[in-house]
Tab-separated table of C-alpha atoms in Angstrom:
chain	number	residue	atom	x	y	z
A	1	ASP	CA	-69.417	34.800	-13.829
A	2	ALA	CA	-68.871	33.414	-17.320
A	3	GLY	CA	-70.811	30.372	-18.330
A	4	VAL	CA	-69.536	27.687	-20.685
A	5	THR	CA	-67.604	29.136	-23.613
A	6	GLN	CA	-67.153	27.269	-26.868
A	7	SER	CA	-65.070	28.146	-29.896
A	8	PRO	CA	-65.413	28.564	-32.754
A	9	THR	CA	-69.144	29.188	-33.115
A	10	HIS	CA	-69.244	28.042	-36.729
A	11	LEU	CA	-66.879	25.956	-38.799
A	12	ILE	CA	-66.836	24.548	-42.323
A	13	LYS	CA	-64.566	21.615	-43.129
A	14	THR	CA	-64.034	19.288	-46.059
A	15	ARG	CA	-64.542	15.518	-45.920
A	16	GLY	CA	-61.441	13.743	-44.686
A	17	GLN	CA	-60.120	16.719	-42.779
A	18	GLN	CA	-59.584	16.922	-39.043
A	19	VAL	CA	-61.190	19.428	-36.676
A	20	THR	CA	-60.602	20.614	-33.105
A	21	LEU	CA	-63.329	22.222	-31.044
A	22	ARG	CA	-62.677	23.961	-27.753
A	23	CYS	CA	-64.586	24.405	-24.514
A	24	SER	CA	-63.975	26.449	-21.379
A	25	PRO	CA	-66.162	25.267	-18.518
A	26	LYS	CA	-68.135	27.446	-16.176
A	27	SER	CA	-66.001	28.885	-13.402
A	28	GLY	CA	-65.743	26.374	-10.556
A	29	HIS	CA	-66.690	23.358	-12.658
A	30	ASP	CA	-64.291	20.448	-13.090
A	31	THR	CA	-66.096	18.037	-15.423
A	32	VAL	CA	-66.684	18.506	-19.125
A	33	SER	CA	-69.031	16.496	-21.329
A	34	TRP	CA	-69.414	16.682	-25.083
A	35	TYR	CA	-72.607	16.091	-27.035
A	36	GLN	CA	-73.409	15.895	-30.736
A	37	GLN	CA	-76.757	17.214	-31.912
A	38	ALA	CA	-77.861	16.461	-35.457
A	39	LEU	CA	-80.541	18.640	-36.984
A	40	GLY	CA	-83.962	17.909	-35.503
A	41	GLN	CA	-82.685	15.475	-32.883
A	42	GLY	CA	-81.810	15.628	-29.210
A	43	PRO	CA	-78.171	15.855	-28.118
A	44	GLN	CA	-76.259	12.571	-28.096
A	45	PHE	CA	-73.513	11.983	-25.529
A	46	ILE	CA	-69.998	11.616	-26.924
A	47	PHE	CA	-67.752	11.468	-23.851
A	48	GLN	CA	-66.995	13.024	-20.500
A	49	TYR	CA	-63.690	14.179	-19.014
A	50	TYR	CA	-62.784	14.532	-15.365
A	51	GLU	CA	-59.305	14.864	-13.845
A	52	GLU	CA	-57.890	14.956	-17.381
A	53	GLU	CA	-59.135	11.478	-18.195
A	54	GLU	CA	-61.998	10.159	-20.289
A	55	ARG	CA	-64.483	8.728	-17.777
A	56	GLN	CA	-67.460	7.767	-19.904
A	57	ARG	CA	-68.009	7.327	-23.598
A	58	GLY	CA	-71.099	7.106	-25.727
A	59	ASN	CA	-71.526	5.146	-28.933
A	60	PHE	CA	-69.084	7.107	-31.073
A	61	PRO	CA	-66.138	5.780	-33.116
A	62	ASP	CA	-62.496	6.300	-32.249
A	63	ARG	CA	-62.360	9.134	-34.786
A	64	PHE	CA	-63.794	11.188	-31.938
A	65	SER	CA	-61.207	11.917	-29.273
A	66	GLY	CA	-60.760	14.485	-26.587
A	67	HIS	CA	-58.547	16.035	-24.044
A	68	GLN	CA	-58.916	17.898	-20.780
A	69	PHE	CA	-56.296	20.322	-19.574
A	70	PRO	CA	-55.213	21.100	-15.993
A	71	ASN	CA	-57.362	24.258	-16.048
A	72	TYR	CA	-60.387	22.001	-16.816
A	73	SER	CA	-60.828	23.273	-20.358
A	74	SER	CA	-61.331	20.656	-23.009
A	75	GLU	CA	-60.931	19.904	-26.686
A	76	LEU	CA	-62.901	17.638	-28.969
A	77	ASN	CA	-61.042	16.268	-31.981
A	78	VAL	CA	-62.669	14.568	-34.933
A	79	ASN	CA	-60.503	12.884	-37.566
A	80	ALA	CA	-61.357	11.832	-41.103
A	81	LEU	CA	-64.507	13.929	-41.196
A	82	LEU	CA	-67.616	12.493	-42.820
A	83	LEU	CA	-70.626	14.361	-44.145
A	84	GLY	CA	-72.604	12.777	-41.293
A	85	ASP	CA	-70.440	14.545	-38.747
A	86	SER	CA	-72.191	17.786	-39.613
A	87	ALA	CA	-73.943	18.798	-36.402
A	88	LEU	CA	-74.054	21.147	-33.459
A	89	TYR	CA	-71.420	20.118	-30.926
A	90	LEU	CA	-72.325	21.042	-27.369
A	91	CYS	CA	-70.086	21.219	-24.349
A	92	ALA	CA	-71.549	20.878	-20.861
A	93	SER	CA	-69.718	21.443	-17.614
A	94	SER	CA	-70.521	20.373	-14.074
A	95	LEU	CA	-68.993	20.050	-10.630
A	96	ARG	CA	-68.586	16.388	-9.893
A	97	ALA	CA	-68.553	16.707	-6.121
A	98	GLU	CA	-71.811	18.650	-6.020
A	99	TRP	CA	-74.025	16.150	-7.755
A	100	TRP	CA	-76.830	17.160	-5.434
A	101	ARG	CA	-77.176	20.539	-7.102
A	102	SER	CA	-80.359	20.533	-9.084
A	103	TYR	CA	-79.114	22.168	-12.219
A	104	GLY	CA	-76.353	19.619	-12.766
A	105	TYR	CA	-75.081	20.660	-16.135
A	106	THR	CA	-74.430	24.037	-17.703
A	107	PHE	CA	-74.330	23.937	-21.487
A	108	GLY	CA	-72.545	26.182	-23.926
A	109	SER	CA	-74.188	27.452	-27.094
A	110	GLY	CA	-72.258	24.996	-29.209
A	111	THR	CA	-70.120	24.886	-32.333
A	112	ARG	CA	-71.957	24.408	-35.609
A	113	LEU	CA	-69.775	22.125	-37.777
A	114	THR	CA	-70.575	21.740	-41.447
A	115	VAL	CA	-68.726	19.104	-43.453
A	116	VAL	CA	-68.817	19.561	-47.226
B	1	ASP	CA	-82.314	6.520	-17.149
B	2	ALA	CA	-85.938	5.505	-17.542
B	3	LYS	CA	-87.473	5.901	-20.992
B	4	THR	CA	-89.730	8.916	-21.541
B	5	THR	CA	-92.337	9.671	-24.184
B	6	GLN	CA	-93.280	13.200	-25.245
B	7	PRO	CA	-95.452	14.573	-28.047
B	8	PRO	CA	-93.261	15.857	-30.894
B	9	SER	CA	-94.853	19.288	-31.062
B	10	MET	CA	-97.360	21.614	-29.408
B	11	ASP	CA	-98.698	25.101	-29.989
B	12	CYS	CA	-99.702	27.614	-27.357
B	13	ALA	CA	-101.102	31.141	-27.537
B	14	GLU	CA	-99.003	33.872	-25.991
B	15	GLY	CA	-100.151	34.681	-22.452
B	16	ARG	CA	-101.864	31.334	-21.992
B	17	ALA	CA	-100.587	28.404	-19.970
B	18	ALA	CA	-98.500	25.828	-21.812
B	19	ASN	CA	-98.914	22.280	-20.486
B	20	LEU	CA	-96.272	19.855	-21.711
B	21	PRO	CA	-96.867	16.181	-20.895
B	22	CYS	CA	-94.318	13.424	-20.374
B	23	ASN	CA	-94.916	9.714	-19.871
B	24	HIS	CA	-92.391	7.717	-17.839
B	25	SER	CA	-94.214	4.522	-16.942
B	26	THR	CA	-91.017	2.593	-16.079
B	27	ILE	CA	-89.731	5.153	-13.580
B	28	SER	CA	-88.018	3.696	-10.519
B	29	GLY	CA	-88.654	4.777	-6.962
B	30	ASN	CA	-85.410	6.713	-6.633
B	31	GLU	CA	-85.576	8.450	-10.011
B	32	TYR	CA	-86.466	12.100	-10.355
B	33	VAL	CA	-88.100	13.861	-13.283
B	34	TYR	CA	-85.990	16.638	-14.820
B	35	TRP	CA	-86.975	19.141	-17.450
B	36	TYR	CA	-84.599	20.987	-19.743
B	37	ARG	CA	-85.335	23.259	-22.661
B	38	GLN	CA	-83.325	24.270	-25.688
B	39	ILE	CA	-83.988	27.573	-27.356
B	40	HIS	CA	-82.915	27.777	-30.982
B	41	SER	CA	-79.129	28.056	-31.402
B	42	GLN	CA	-78.464	27.623	-27.693
B	43	GLY	CA	-77.528	24.720	-25.447
B	44	PRO	CA	-80.096	23.000	-23.205
B	45	GLN	CA	-81.059	24.850	-20.051
B	46	TYR	CA	-82.260	23.305	-16.786
B	47	ILE	CA	-85.839	24.246	-15.851
B	48	ILE	CA	-87.048	22.231	-12.880
B	49	HIS	CA	-87.028	18.778	-11.303
B	50	GLY	CA	-89.075	16.764	-8.810
B	51	LEU	CA	-89.566	13.374	-7.188
B	52	LYS	CA	-93.243	13.046	-6.328
B	53	ASN	CA	-94.488	16.341	-4.970
B	54	ASN	CA	-95.477	19.204	-7.206
B	55	GLU	CA	-92.697	21.731	-7.633
B	56	THR	CA	-92.666	25.386	-8.630
B	57	ASN	CA	-89.901	27.838	-9.357
B	58	GLU	CA	-89.610	31.148	-11.161
B	59	MET	CA	-89.663	29.472	-14.542
B	60	ALA	CA	-92.313	26.770	-14.330
B	61	SER	CA	-94.366	24.300	-12.320
B	62	LEU	CA	-94.019	20.539	-12.394
B	63	ILE	CA	-96.992	18.284	-11.685
B	64	ILE	CA	-96.220	14.590	-11.119
B	65	THR	CA	-99.072	12.081	-10.956
B	66	GLU	CA	-99.538	10.078	-7.798
B	67	ASP	CA	-98.324	6.864	-9.455
B	68	ARG	CA	-95.366	8.855	-10.900
B	69	LYS	CA	-95.879	7.371	-14.325
B	70	SER	CA	-96.410	10.741	-15.954
B	71	SER	CA	-95.799	14.420	-15.377
B	72	THR	CA	-96.690	17.807	-16.811
B	73	LEU	CA	-94.513	20.870	-17.118
B	74	ILE	CA	-96.554	24.040	-16.877
B	75	LEU	CA	-95.434	27.432	-18.156
B	76	PRO	CA	-98.153	29.608	-16.582
B	77	HIS	CA	-98.041	32.554	-18.961
B	78	ALA	CA	-96.176	31.565	-22.097
B	79	THR	CA	-94.262	34.230	-24.006
B	80	LEU	CA	-92.670	34.153	-27.433
B	81	ARG	CA	-89.319	33.611	-25.676
B	82	ASP	CA	-90.617	30.259	-24.411
B	83	THR	CA	-90.604	28.869	-27.950
B	84	ALA	CA	-88.132	25.995	-27.643
B	85	VAL	CA	-87.702	22.231	-27.537
B	86	TYR	CA	-88.538	20.836	-24.102
B	87	TYR	CA	-86.903	17.647	-22.870
B	88	CYS	CA	-88.178	15.411	-20.075
B	89	ILE	CA	-85.442	13.259	-18.497
B	90	VAL	CA	-85.777	10.714	-15.703
B	91	ARG	CA	-82.722	9.817	-13.631
B	92	VAL	CA	-81.361	9.373	-10.148
B	93	PRO	CA	-80.010	12.629	-8.697
B	94	GLU	CA	-76.673	11.023	-7.855
B	95	ASP	CA	-76.053	10.911	-11.604
B	96	THR	CA	-76.580	14.651	-11.971
B	97	GLY	CA	-73.356	16.283	-13.035
B	98	ARG	CA	-71.545	12.949	-13.146
B	99	ARG	CA	-73.194	10.815	-15.791
B	100	ALA	CA	-74.358	11.629	-19.264
B	101	LEU	CA	-77.808	13.023	-19.853
B	102	THR	CA	-79.964	10.927	-22.175
B	103	PHE	CA	-82.053	13.176	-24.372
B	104	GLY	CA	-85.006	12.029	-26.413
B	105	SER	CA	-86.459	14.065	-29.242
B	106	GLY	CA	-88.398	16.331	-26.864
B	107	THR	CA	-91.473	18.468	-27.548
B	108	ARG	CA	-91.156	21.449	-29.836
B	109	LEU	CA	-93.314	24.192	-28.284
B	110	GLN	CA	-94.321	27.006	-30.585
B	111	VAL	CA	-95.815	30.017	-28.803
B	112	GLN	CA	-98.059	31.924	-31.175
B	113	PRO	CA	-98.580	35.708	-30.940
């Protein structure tokens, strides 16, 4: 049973460019959340998708957008990249209806984005 | 989610018990204590959670004080593979899997050979 799969694992982009990161949730999960983790800090919540709609959003500008597909996979798009966008981007999946499950979220290993 | 306070770093000798503290003095009655860890270059991984009784699973034990204002995660026989950042999170279980997790800076545990 595959866990959360993220692609690519590493990415280098230039300031001002746009980037798309991809996430396939764990089998059976229907909710995808995205987190940004700067070096030396804890993950910060970007947004969450469920039923192909953005349900919650953290304190991130509109340059960060996303999408969820009918198969529950998701994309994170970042426009007009800044040097400060360099971070590890984590995808976490969960099953909304089974909130009582202790583990809650399953995280992928992330995409390391470097903006130069 | 209630605010938590953890020491930024700790060392532990391999084979010894690692005791990681967490303060959560503003915890509400219906909030649980969750622990996650993040090994280098991986995403966070759930370890254990509890309300007020001590809990144990195959990975760790969780000791919550009687007033619930603090807790300790115990790794009974730490190995080099336990070197990671450990996060203590307090939240209501109904939020699990539905609302965002709020991570602090965590405790960086270094297990020494």
